[in-house]
XYZ file of C-alpha atoms in Angstrom:
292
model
C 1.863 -2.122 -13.194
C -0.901 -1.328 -10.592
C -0.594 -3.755 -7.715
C -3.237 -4.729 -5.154
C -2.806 -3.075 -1.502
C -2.520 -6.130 -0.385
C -1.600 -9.911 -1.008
C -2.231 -13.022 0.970
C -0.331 -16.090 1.759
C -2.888 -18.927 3.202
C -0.221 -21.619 4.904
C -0.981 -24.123 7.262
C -1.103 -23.917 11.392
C 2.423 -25.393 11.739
C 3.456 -22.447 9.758
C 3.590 -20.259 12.458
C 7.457 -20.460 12.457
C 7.379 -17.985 9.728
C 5.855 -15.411 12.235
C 8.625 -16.327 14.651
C 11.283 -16.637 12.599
C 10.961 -14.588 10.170
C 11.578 -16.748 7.411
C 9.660 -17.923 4.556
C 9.779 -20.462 1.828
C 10.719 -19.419 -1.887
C 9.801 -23.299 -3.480
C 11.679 -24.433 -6.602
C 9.796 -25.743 -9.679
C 10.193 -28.695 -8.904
C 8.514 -28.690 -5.731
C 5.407 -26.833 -6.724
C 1.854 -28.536 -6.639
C 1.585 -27.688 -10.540
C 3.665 -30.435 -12.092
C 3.683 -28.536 -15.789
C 5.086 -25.420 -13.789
C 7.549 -23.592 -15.470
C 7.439 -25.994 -18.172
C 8.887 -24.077 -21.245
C 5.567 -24.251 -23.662
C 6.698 -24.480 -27.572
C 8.103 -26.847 -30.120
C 9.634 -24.869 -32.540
C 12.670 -22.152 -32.045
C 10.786 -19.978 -34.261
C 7.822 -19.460 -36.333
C 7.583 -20.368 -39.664
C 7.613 -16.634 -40.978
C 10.681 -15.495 -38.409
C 12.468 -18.305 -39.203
C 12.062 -17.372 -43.052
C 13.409 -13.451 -41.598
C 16.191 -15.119 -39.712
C 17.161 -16.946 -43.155
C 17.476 -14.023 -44.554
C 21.249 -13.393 -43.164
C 22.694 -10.404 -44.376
C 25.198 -10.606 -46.810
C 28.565 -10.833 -44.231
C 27.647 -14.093 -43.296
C 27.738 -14.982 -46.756
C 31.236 -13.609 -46.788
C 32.703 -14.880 -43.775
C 31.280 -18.487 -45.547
C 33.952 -17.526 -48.787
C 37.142 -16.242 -47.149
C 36.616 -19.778 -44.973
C 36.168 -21.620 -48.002
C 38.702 -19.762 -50.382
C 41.448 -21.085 -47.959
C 40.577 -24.489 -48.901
C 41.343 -23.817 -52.420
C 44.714 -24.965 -54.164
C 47.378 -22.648 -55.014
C 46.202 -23.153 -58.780
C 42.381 -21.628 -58.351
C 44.108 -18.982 -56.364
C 45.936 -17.517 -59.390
C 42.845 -17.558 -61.441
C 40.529 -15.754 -58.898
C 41.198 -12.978 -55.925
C 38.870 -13.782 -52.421
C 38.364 -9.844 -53.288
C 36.862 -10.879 -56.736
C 35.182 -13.755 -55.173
C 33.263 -12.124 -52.904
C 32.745 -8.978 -55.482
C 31.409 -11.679 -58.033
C 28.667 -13.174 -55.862
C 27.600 -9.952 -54.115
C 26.918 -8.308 -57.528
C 25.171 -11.376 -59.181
C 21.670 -12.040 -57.847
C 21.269 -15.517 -58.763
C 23.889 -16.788 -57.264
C 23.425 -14.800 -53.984
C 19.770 -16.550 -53.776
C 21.347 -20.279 -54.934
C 24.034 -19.974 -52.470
C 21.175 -18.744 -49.984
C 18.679 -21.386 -50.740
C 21.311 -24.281 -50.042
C 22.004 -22.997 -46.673
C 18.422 -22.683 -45.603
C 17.686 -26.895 -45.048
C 21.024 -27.142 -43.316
C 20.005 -23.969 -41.049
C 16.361 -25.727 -40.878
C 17.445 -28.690 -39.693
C 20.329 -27.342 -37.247
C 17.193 -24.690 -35.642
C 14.880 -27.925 -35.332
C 17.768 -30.133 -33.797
C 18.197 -27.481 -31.345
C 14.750 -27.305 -29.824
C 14.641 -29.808 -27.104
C 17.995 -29.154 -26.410
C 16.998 -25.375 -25.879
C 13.946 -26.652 -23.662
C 16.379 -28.518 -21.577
C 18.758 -25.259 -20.912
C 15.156 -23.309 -19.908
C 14.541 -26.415 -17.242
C 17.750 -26.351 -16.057
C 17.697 -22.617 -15.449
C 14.460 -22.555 -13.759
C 15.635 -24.654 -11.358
C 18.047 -22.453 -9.924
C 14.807 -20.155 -8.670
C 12.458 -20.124 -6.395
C 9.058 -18.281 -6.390
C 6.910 -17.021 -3.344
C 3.188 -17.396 -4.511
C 0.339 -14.940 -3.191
C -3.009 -14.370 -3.878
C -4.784 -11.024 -3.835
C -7.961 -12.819 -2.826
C -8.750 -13.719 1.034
C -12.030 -15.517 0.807
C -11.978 -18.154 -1.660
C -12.720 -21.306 -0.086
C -10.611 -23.873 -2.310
C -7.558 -21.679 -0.957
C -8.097 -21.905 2.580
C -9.327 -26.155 1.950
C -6.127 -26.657 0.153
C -3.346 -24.671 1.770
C -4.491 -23.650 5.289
C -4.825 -27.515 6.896
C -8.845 -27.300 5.881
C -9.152 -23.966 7.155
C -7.603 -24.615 10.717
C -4.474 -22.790 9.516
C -4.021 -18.790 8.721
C -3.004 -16.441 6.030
C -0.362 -13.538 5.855
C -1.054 -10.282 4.615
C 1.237 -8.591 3.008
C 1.656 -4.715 2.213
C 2.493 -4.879 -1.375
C 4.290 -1.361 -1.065
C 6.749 -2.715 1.198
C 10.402 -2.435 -0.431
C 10.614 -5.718 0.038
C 8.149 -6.610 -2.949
C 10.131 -3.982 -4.926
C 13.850 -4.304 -5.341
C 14.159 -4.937 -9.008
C 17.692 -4.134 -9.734
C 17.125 -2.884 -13.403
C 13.768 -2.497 -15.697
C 14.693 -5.641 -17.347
C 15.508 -7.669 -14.192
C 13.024 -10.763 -13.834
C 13.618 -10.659 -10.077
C 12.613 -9.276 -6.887
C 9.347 -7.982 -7.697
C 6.043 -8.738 -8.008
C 4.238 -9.835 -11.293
C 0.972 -10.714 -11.902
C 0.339 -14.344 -13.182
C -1.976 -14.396 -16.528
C -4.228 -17.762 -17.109
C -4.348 -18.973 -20.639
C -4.027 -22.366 -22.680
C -0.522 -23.499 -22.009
C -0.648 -26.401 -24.846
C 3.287 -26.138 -27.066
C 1.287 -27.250 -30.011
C 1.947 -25.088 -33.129
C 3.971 -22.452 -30.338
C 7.643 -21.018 -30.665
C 9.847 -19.392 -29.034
C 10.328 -16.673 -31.035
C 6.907 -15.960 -29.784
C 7.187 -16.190 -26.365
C 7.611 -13.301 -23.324
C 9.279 -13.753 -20.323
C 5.103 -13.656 -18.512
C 5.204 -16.465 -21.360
C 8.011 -18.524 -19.324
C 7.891 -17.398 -15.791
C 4.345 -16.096 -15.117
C 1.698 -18.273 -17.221
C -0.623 -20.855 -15.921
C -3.363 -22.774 -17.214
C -6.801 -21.167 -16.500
C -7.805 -24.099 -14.176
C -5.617 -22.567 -11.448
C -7.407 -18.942 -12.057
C -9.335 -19.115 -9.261
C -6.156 -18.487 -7.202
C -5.824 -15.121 -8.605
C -1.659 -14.835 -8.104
C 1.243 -13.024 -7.841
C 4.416 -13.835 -7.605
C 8.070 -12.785 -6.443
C 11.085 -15.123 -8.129
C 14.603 -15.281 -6.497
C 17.593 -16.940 -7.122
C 17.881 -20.007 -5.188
C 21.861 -19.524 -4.279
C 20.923 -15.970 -2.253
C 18.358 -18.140 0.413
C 19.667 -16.908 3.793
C 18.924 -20.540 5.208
C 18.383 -23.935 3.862
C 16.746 -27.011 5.331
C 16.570 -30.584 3.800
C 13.879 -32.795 4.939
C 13.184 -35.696 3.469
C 15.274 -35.647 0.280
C 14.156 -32.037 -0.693
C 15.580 -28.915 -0.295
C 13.895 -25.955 1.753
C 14.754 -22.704 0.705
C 14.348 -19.825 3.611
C 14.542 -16.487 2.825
C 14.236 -13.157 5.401
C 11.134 -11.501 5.252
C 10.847 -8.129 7.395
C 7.820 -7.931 9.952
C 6.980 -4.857 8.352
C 5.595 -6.195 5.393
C 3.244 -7.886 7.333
C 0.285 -6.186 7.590
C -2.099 -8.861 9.071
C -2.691 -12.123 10.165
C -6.258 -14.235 9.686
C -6.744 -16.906 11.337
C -8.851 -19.540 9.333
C -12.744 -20.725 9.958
C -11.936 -24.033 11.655
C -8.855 -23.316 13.560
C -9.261 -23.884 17.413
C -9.294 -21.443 20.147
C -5.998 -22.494 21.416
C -4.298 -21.471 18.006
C -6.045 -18.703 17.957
C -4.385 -17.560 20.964
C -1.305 -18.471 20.538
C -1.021 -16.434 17.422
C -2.800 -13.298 19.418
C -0.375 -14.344 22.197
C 2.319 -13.906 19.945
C 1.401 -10.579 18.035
C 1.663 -8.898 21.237
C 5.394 -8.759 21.655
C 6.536 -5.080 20.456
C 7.606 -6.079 17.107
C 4.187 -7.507 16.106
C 2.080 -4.900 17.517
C 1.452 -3.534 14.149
C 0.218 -6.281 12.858
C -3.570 -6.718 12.891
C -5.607 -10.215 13.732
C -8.807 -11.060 12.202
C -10.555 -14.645 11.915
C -12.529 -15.733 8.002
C -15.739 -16.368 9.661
C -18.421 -18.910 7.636
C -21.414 -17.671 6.169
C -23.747 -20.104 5.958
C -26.360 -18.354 3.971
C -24.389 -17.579 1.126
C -21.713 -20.173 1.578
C -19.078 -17.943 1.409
C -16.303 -16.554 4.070
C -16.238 -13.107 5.525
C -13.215 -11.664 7.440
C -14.278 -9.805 10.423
């Protein structure tokens, strides 16, 4: 996947401890301002056709179903018929492979259906043992700096998306500790399975209202935070972020000249000097925000 060079983070002013301690927040599902985040979207196990392939159980099954079955017989139809014959007599006779077949399939129907919400729940409870850090790969979009940057009084931190820090996947199927790209589409579970789902399905899908926010996101496992905070009945999940994947700092349109300098103040110190300070300026002729 082709990543941008760089991705923001648009916080508010009081967020400045991240800068100085070098911690940010991972948030858990439940804490997200999308209430149908992370919601698993279907209400079916499977689709009608790969439910009909999954129904179509090879024949072991079938004989795992006898031998349990021949030991319930009496000593009497034991003499008359081997579990060797048994199992030789319906393999090589069709129609009673099919019969035998066809009166599983409602049972297995209505065990699959049964299962659904049940399998929703286990998806719920797993997701909230993560927590995501959400960028954006956009800077000037007003509606971002409104809703997460105090009005625009507050800032944004870029990131250098080639840091190792955005890329410690342990494995090529490992769902953490890297970057992904979150698609927009219609989230509704109506006439939606499982069976047809990816994991951008369950863990990096939004509805296309929130496309404006163009994100990515890194998910973690709750349990590796290096420091947690509770404030106010909710949990605050810290994790270590290295100065060097900081790449910048802007400081938003409405935010005084006494923030302003305490951030510059601030990235002076030798372990910020790399970082670079700008300020989203507003254009008033095209109502729009430049970063100079």
């Amino acid at each position: 996947m082709e990543y941008p060079n760089k991705l923001y983070k648009y916080v508010a002013t009081e967020r400045i401890d991240i800068l100085k301690n070098q911690l940010i927040r991972f948030t858990q599902a439940s804490a997200l301002n999308d209430p149908f985040e992370l919601q698993p979207m279907f209400d079916a196990l499977f689709s009608e056709n790969a439910l009909e392939d999954a129904m179509n159980f090879p024949f072991a099954y079938i004989e795992e179903a006898l031998r349990r079955q021949y030991l319930k017989f009496s000593s009497k139809q034991k003499s008359q018929i081997s579990i060797d014959q048994l199992i030789a007599n319906v393999r090589d006779n069709p129609q009673v492979l099919e019969k035998i077949r066809e009166e599983i399939k409602p049972s297995l129907r209505t065990m699959v259906s049964n299962f659904s919400p049940k399998a929703k729940e286990m998806f719920i409870e797993t997701f909230q043992t993560i927590g995501i850090l959400s960028l954006s790969e956009t800077i000037n979009h007003p509606l971002l700096w409104a809703h997460y940057s105090s009005a625009h009084k507050g800032f944004a931190i870029e990131f250098d998306t080639k840091h190792k820090f955005f890329h410690r996947r342990r494995s090529d199927t490992d769902q953490l500790f890297h970057l992904r790209k979150v698609r927009y589409a219609n989230r509704s579970s109506v006439g939606r399975s499982l069976s047809d789902l990816d994991d951008e399905d369950l863990l990096a899908t939004k509805e296309t209202s929130w496309a404006y926010e163009a994100e990515w996101r890194m998910i973690v496992p709750l349990n590796e935070a290096d420091s947690v905070l509770s404030i106010e009945d909710e949990k605050i999940y810290l994790y270590t972020i290295p100065l060097s994947a900081i790449s910048g700092i802007i400081i938003g349109a409405r935010a005084n000249s006494l923030f302003y300098e305490e951030i510059k103040t601030h990235l002076q110190s030798m372990d910020y000097q790399h970082i670079t300070l700008k300020k989203a300026i507003l254009d008033p002729t095209n109502q729009s925000i430049q970063v100079d």
